[in-house]
Short mmCIF file of C-alpha atoms and ligand atoms in Angstrom, two decimals:
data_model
loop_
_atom_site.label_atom_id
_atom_site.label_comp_id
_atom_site.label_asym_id
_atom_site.label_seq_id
_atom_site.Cartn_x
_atom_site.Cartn_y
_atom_site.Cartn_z
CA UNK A 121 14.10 -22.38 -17.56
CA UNK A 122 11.45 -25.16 -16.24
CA UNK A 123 12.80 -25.72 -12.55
CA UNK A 124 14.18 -23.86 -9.52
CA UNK A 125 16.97 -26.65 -9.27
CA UNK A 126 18.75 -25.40 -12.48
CA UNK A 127 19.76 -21.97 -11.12
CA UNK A 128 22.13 -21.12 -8.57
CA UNK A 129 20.74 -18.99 -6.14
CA UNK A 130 24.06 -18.81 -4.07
CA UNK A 131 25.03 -16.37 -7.15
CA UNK A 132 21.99 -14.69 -8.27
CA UNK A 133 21.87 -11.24 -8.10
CA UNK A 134 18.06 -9.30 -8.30
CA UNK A 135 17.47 -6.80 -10.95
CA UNK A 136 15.63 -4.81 -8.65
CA UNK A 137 14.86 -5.34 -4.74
CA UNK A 138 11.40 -4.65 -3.12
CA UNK A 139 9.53 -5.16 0.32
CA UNK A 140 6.20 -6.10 1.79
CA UNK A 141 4.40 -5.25 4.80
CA UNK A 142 1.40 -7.23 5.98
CA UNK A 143 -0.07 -5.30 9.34
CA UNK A 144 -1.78 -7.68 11.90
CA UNK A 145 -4.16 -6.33 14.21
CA UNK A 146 -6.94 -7.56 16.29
CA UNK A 147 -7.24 -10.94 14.09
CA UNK A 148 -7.48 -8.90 10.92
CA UNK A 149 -4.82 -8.32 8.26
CA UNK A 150 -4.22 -5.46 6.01
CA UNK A 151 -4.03 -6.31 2.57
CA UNK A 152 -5.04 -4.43 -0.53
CA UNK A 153 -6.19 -4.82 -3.86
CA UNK A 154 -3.61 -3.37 -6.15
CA UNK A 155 -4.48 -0.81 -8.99
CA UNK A 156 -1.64 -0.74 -10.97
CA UNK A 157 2.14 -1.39 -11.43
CA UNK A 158 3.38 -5.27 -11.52
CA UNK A 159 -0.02 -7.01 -10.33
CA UNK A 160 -2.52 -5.16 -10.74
CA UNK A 161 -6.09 -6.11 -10.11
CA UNK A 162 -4.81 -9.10 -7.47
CA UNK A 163 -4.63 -8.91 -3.78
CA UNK A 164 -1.70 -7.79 -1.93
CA UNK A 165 0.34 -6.23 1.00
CA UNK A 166 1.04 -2.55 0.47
CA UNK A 167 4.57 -2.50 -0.71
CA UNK A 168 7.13 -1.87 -3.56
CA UNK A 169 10.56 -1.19 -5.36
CA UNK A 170 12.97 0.42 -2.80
CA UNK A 171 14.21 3.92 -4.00
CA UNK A 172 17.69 4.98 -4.30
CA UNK A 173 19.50 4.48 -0.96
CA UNK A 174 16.42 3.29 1.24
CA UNK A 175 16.58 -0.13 3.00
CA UNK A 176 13.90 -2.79 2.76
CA UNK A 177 12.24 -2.07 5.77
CA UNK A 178 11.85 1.92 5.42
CA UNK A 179 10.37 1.16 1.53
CA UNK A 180 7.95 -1.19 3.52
CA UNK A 181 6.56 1.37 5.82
CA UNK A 182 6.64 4.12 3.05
CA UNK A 183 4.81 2.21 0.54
CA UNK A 184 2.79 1.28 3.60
CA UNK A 185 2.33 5.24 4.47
CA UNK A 186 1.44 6.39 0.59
CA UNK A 187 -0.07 3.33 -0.86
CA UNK A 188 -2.98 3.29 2.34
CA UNK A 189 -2.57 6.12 4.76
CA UNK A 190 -0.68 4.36 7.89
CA UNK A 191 2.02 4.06 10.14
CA UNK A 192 3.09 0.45 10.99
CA UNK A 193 4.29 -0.25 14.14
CA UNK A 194 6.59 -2.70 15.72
CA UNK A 195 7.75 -4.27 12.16
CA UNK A 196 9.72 -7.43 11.94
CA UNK A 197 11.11 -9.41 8.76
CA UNK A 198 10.10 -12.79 8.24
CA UNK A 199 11.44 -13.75 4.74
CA UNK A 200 12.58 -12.98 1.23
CA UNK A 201 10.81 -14.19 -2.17
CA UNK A 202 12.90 -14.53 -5.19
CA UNK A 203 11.47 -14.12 -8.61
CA UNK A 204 13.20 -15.12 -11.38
CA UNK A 205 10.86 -14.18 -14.45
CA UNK A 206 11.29 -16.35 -17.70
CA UNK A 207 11.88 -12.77 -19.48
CA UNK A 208 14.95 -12.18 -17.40
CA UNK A 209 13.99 -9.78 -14.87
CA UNK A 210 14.73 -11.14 -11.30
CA UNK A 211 13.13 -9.62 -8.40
CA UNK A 212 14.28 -10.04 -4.37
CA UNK A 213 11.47 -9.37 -2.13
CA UNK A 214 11.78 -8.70 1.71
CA UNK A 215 8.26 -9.69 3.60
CA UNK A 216 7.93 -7.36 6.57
CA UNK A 217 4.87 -7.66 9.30
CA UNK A 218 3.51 -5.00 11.72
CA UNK A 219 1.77 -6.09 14.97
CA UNK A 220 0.18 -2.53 15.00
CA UNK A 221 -0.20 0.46 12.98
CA UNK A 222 -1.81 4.20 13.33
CA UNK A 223 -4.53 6.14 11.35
CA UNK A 224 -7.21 4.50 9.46
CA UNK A 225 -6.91 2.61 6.25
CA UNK A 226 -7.52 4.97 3.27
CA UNK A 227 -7.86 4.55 -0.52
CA UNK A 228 -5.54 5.79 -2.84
CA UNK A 229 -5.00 6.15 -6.61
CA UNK A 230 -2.54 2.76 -5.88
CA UNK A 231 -4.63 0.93 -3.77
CA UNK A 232 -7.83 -0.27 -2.18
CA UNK A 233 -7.58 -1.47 1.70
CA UNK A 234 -8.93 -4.17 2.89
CA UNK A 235 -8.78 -5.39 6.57
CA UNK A 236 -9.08 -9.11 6.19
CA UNK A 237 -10.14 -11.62 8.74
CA UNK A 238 -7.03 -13.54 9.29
CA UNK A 239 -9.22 -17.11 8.46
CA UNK A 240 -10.74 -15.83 5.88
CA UNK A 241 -7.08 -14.54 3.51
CA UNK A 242 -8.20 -14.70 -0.66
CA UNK A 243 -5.58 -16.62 -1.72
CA UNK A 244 -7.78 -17.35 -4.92
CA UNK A 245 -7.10 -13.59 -5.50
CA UNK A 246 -3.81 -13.29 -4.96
CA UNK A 247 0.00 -13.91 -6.31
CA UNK A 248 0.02 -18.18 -6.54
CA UNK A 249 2.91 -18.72 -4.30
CA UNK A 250 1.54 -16.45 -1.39
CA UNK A 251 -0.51 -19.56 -0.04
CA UNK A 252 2.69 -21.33 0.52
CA UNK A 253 4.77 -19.00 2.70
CA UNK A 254 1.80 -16.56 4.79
CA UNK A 255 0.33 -18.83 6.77
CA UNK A 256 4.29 -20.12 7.98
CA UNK A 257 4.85 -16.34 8.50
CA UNK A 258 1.82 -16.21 10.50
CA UNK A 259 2.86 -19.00 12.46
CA UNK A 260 6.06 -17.35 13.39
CA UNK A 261 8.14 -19.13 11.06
CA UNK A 262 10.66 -17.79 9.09
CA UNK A 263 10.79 -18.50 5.73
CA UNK A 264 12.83 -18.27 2.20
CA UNK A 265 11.17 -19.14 -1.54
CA UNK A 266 12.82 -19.29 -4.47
CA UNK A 267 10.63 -19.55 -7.68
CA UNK A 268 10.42 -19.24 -11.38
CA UNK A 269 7.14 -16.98 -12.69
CA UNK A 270 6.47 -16.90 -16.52
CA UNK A 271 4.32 -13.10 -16.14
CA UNK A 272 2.13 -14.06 -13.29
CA UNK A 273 1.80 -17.74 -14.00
CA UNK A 274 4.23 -19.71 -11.88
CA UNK A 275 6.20 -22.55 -13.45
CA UNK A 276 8.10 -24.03 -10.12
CA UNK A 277 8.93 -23.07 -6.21
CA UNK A 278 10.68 -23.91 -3.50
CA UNK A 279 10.30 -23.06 0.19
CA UNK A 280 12.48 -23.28 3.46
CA UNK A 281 10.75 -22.51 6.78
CA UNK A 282 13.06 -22.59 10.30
CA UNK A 283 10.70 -24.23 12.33
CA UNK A 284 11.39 -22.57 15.80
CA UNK A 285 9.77 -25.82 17.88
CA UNK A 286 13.11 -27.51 16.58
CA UNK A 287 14.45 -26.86 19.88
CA UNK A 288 11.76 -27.52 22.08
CA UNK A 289 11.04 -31.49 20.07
CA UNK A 290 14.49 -32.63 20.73
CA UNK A 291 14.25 -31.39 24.50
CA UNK A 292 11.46 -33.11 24.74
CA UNK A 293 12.84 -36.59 23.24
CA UNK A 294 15.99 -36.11 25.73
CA UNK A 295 13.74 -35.86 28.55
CA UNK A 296 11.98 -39.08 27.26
CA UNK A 297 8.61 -37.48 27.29
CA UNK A 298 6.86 -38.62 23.79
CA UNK A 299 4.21 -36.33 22.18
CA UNK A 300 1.91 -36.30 19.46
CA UNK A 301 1.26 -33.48 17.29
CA UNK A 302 -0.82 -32.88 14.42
CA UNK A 303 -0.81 -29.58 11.58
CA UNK A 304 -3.73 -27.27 10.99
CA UNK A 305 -4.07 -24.10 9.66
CA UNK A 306 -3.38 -21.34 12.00
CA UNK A 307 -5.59 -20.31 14.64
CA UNK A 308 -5.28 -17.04 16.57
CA UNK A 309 -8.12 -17.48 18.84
CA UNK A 310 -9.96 -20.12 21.13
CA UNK A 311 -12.75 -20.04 18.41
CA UNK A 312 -10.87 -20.50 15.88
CA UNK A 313 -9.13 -23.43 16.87
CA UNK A 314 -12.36 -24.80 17.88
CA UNK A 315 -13.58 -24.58 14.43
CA UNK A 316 -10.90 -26.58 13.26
CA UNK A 317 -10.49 -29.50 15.72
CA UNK A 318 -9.71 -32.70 14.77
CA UNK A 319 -9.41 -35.90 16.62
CA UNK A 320 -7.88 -34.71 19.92
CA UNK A 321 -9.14 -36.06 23.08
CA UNK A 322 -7.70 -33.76 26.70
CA UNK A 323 -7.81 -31.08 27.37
CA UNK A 324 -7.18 -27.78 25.26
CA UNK A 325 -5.22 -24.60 26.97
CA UNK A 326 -5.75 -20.96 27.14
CA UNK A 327 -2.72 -19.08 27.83
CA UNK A 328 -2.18 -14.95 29.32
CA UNK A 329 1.48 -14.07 29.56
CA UNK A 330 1.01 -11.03 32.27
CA UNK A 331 2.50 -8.80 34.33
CA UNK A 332 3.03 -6.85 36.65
CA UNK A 333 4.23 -2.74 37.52
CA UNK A 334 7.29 -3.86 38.35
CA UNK A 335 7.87 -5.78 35.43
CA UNK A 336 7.81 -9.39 36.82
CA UNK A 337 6.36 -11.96 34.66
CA UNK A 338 3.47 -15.17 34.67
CA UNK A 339 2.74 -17.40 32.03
CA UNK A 340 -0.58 -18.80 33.19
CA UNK A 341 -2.24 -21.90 31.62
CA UNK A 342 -5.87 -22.97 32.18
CA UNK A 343 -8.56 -25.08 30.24
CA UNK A 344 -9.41 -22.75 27.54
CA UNK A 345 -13.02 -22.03 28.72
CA UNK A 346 -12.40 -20.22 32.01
CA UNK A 347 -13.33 -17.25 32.68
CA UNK A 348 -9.95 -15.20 34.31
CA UNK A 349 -10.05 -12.39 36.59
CA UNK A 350 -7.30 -10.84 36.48
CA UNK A 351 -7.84 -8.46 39.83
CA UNK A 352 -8.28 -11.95 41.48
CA UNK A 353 -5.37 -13.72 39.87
CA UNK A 354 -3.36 -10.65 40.57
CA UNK A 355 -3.86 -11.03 44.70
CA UNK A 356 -3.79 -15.01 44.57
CA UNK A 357 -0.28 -15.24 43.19
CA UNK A 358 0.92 -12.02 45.43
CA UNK A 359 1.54 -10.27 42.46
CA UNK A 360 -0.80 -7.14 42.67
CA UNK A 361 -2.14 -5.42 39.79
CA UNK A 362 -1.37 -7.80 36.23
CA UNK A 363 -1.72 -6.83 32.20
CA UNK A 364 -0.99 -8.41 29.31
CA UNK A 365 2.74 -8.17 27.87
CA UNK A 366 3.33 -6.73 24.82
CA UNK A 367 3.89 -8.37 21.72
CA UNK A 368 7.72 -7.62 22.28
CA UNK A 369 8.40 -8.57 25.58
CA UNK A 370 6.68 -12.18 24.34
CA UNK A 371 9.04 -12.45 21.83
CA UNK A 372 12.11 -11.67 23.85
CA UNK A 373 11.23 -13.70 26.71
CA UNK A 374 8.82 -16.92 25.31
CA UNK A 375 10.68 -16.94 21.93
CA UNK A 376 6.74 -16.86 20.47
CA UNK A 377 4.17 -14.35 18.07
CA UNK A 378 1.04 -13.49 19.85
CA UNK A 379 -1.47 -16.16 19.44
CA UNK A 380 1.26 -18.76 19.76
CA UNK A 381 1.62 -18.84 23.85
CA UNK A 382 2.20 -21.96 24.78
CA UNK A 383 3.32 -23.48 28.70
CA UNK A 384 5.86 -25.14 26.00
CA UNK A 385 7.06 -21.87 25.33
CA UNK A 386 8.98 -21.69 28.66
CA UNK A 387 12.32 -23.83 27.32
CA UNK A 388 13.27 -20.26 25.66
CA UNK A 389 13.10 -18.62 29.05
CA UNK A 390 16.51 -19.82 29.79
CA UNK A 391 17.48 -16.98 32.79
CA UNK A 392 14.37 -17.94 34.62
CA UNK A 393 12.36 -14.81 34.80
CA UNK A 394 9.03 -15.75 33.67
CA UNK A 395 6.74 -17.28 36.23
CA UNK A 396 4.33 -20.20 36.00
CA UNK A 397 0.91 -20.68 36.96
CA UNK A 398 -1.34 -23.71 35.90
CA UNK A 399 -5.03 -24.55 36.04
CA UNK A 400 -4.90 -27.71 38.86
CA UNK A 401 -7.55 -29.13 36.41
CA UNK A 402 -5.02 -29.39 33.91
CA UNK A 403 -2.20 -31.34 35.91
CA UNK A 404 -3.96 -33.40 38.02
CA UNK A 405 -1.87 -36.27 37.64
CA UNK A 406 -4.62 -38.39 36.12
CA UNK A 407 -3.00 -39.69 32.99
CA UNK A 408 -4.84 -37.12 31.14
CA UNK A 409 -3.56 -35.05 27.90
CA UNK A 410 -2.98 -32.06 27.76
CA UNK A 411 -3.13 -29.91 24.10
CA UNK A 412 -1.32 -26.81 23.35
CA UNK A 413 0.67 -25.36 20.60
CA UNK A 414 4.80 -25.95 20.34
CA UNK A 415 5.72 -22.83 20.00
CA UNK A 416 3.71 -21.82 16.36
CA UNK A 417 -0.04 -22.05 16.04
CA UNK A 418 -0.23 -23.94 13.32
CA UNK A 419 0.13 -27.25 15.29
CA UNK A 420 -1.46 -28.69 18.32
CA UNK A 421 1.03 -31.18 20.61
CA UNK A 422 -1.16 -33.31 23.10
CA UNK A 423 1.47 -34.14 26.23
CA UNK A 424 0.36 -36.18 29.11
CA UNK A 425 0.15 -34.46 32.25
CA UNK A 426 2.33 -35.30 34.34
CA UNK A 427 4.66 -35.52 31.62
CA UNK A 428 4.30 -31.71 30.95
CA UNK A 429 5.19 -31.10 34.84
CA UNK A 430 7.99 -32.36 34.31
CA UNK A 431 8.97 -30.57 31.50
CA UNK A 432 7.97 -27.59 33.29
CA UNK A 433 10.08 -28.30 36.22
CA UNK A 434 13.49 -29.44 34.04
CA UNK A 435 13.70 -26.26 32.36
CA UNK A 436 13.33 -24.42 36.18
CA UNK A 437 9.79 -23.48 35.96
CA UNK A 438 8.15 -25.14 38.98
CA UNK A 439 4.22 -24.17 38.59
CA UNK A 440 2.10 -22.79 41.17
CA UNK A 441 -0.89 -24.44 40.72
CA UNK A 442 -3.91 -22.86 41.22
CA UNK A 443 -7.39 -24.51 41.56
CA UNK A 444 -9.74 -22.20 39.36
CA UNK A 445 -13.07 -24.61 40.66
CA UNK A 446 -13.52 -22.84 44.13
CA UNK A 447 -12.93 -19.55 43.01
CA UNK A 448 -14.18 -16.92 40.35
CA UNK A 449 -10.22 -16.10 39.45
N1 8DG B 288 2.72 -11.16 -2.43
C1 8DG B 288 3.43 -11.17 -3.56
N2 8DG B 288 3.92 -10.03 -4.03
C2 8DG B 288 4.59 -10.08 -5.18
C3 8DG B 288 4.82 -11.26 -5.86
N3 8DG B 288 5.54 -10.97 -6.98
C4 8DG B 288 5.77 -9.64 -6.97
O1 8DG B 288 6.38 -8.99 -7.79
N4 8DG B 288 5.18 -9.10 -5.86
C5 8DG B 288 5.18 -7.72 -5.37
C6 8DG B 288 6.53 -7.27 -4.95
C7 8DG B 288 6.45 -5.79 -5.07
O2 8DG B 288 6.05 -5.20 -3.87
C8 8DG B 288 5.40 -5.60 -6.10
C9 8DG B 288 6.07 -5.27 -7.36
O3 8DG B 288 5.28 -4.40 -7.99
P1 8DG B 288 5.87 -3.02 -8.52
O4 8DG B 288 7.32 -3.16 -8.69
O5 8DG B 288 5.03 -2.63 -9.65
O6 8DG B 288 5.67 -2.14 -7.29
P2 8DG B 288 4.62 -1.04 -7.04
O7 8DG B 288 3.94 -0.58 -8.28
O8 8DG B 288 3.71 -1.50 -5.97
O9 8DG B 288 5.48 0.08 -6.43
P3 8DG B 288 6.70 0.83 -7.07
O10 8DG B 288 7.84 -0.12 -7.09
O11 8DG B 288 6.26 1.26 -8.43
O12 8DG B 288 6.91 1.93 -6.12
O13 8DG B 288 4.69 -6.82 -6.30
C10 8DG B 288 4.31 -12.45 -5.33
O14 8DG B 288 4.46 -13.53 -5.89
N5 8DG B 288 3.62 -12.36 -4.17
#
């Protein structure tokens, strides 16, 4: 058994089933190194074989609970891993992430926490096909490997991701609007993708999706170093008192993980109930470009200004546009 290709997975059928949970929080992630069962000694999500009758998410957040002490919170799937081990065993794996969790990180006879800077993930340390589908799920991808492991070693893979900017890069093309984009790891943060850059000239976006008590909704876009007051933003657009959205309600309406935002993010807000806002400096109809992620931040799409209006106003999002020079907001 040398290569994925000479099994069929449409009839394979796991030995056993298990699930992972990677939390997310605050640019860290919580992984572990493992003490014993299959893997131990390598780094890790918290996780493990279901028991009798459980589903793959509630083993995820009870392996999550015993092997480190917390309570995940707002879990989604992102893929499944299938091992099929050159002794015969076969294992399917469910990969689960948290955007939250409660109560501290805490050792246990199973497992050592460690919150992990999300740039800074040991892949070095940990199972040899985990490179290839994290950073997609980090991304907001959705994924699904297949693989053949002799013990740990790992004799051949293959990965699908759904690339959710599908949508958005044929839009674009129908509208006639041509783009660029290049791949880079992903960044969660202004920093970070500073760190990174590569040969991009224009202009680089910062994004808040906000709003207000009464639930109505702004994506606002500016150049990624300004300073935003939200107070002042707040009484410019008439909308009183903003916040940032959850993690949910950017899902559901922007079709996006946090530290994706993107103005390009709008084509999934197809009932029209997000609001936009841009930074005048950023659309001044000066045959500038203008970079920001389509829809997963492990890309950056440069789009010529005006070009981007445009988009903006196809898909029923005519921006207010707010000059940011004259005023502290
Ligand atoms: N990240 C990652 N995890 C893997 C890979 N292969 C693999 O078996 N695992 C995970 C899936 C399971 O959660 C775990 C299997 O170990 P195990 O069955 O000994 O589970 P465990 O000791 O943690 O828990 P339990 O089932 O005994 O309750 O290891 C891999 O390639 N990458």
């Amino acid at each position: 058994m040398e290569s994925v290709s000479d099994i069929d997975w449409s009839t394979w059928t796991p030995t056993e089933v298990s699930a992972l949970l990677f939390v997310i929080r605050g640019g860290q992630i919580l992984l572990i190194r493992k003490k014993r069962g299959l893997g131990a000694g390598k780094i890790n999500a918290p996780g493990g074989r279901l028991d009798p009758g459980e589903t793959p998410l509630q083993a995820a957040l009870r392996e999550t609970k015993e092997e480190v002490g917390v309570a995940a919170l707002g879990v989604r799937e992102w893929g499944e891993l299938r091992f099929q081990f050159t002794d015969g065993y076969k294992l399917l794996c469910h990969v689960f992430a948290a955007y939250g969790c409660e109560g501290d990180a805490i050792e246990t006879d199973e497992a050592l926490p460690l919150w992990t800077p999300l740039h800074a993930i040991p892949y070095d340390e940990m199972w040899a096909d985990d490179r290839l589908w994290l950073p997609l799920m980090l991304a907001g991808r959705r994924f699904s490997l297949v693989s053949i492991f002799d013990g740990d070693r790992m004799v051949d893979v293959k990965i699908d991701a759904h690339d959710p900017a599908d949508v958005l890069f044929r839009y674009l093309k129908e509208l006639g609007i041509e783009t660029e984009t290049v791949a880079h790891p992903p960044v969660f943060t202004v920093e970070a993708a500073k760190a990174l850059r590569v040969n991009h000239d224009g202009l680089h976006v910062k994004n808040l999706f906000l709003r207000n008590k009464k639930g109505a909704m702004w994506l606002v876009s500016v150049q990624e170093d300004r300073v935003v007051d939200l107070r002042g933003l707040g009484e410019r657009l008439g909308a009183g008192n903003l916040s940032f959205c959850s993690a949910d309600r950017l899902r559901k309406h922007l079709g996006v993980q946090p530290g994706s935002v993107t103005p390009l993010a709008v084509i999934h807000d197809r009932d029209h109930q997000v609001k936009v806002a841009i930074d005048a400096s950023l659309v001044g109809n000066r045959g500038h470009k203008v970079l920001c992620h389509p829809m997963t931040n492990d890309r950056t799409t440069s789009i010529r200004d005006e070009d981007l209006i445009r988009f903006l106003v196809s898909t029923g999002h005519q921006p207010v546009v707010l000059n940011f020079d004259q005023s502290s907001s």
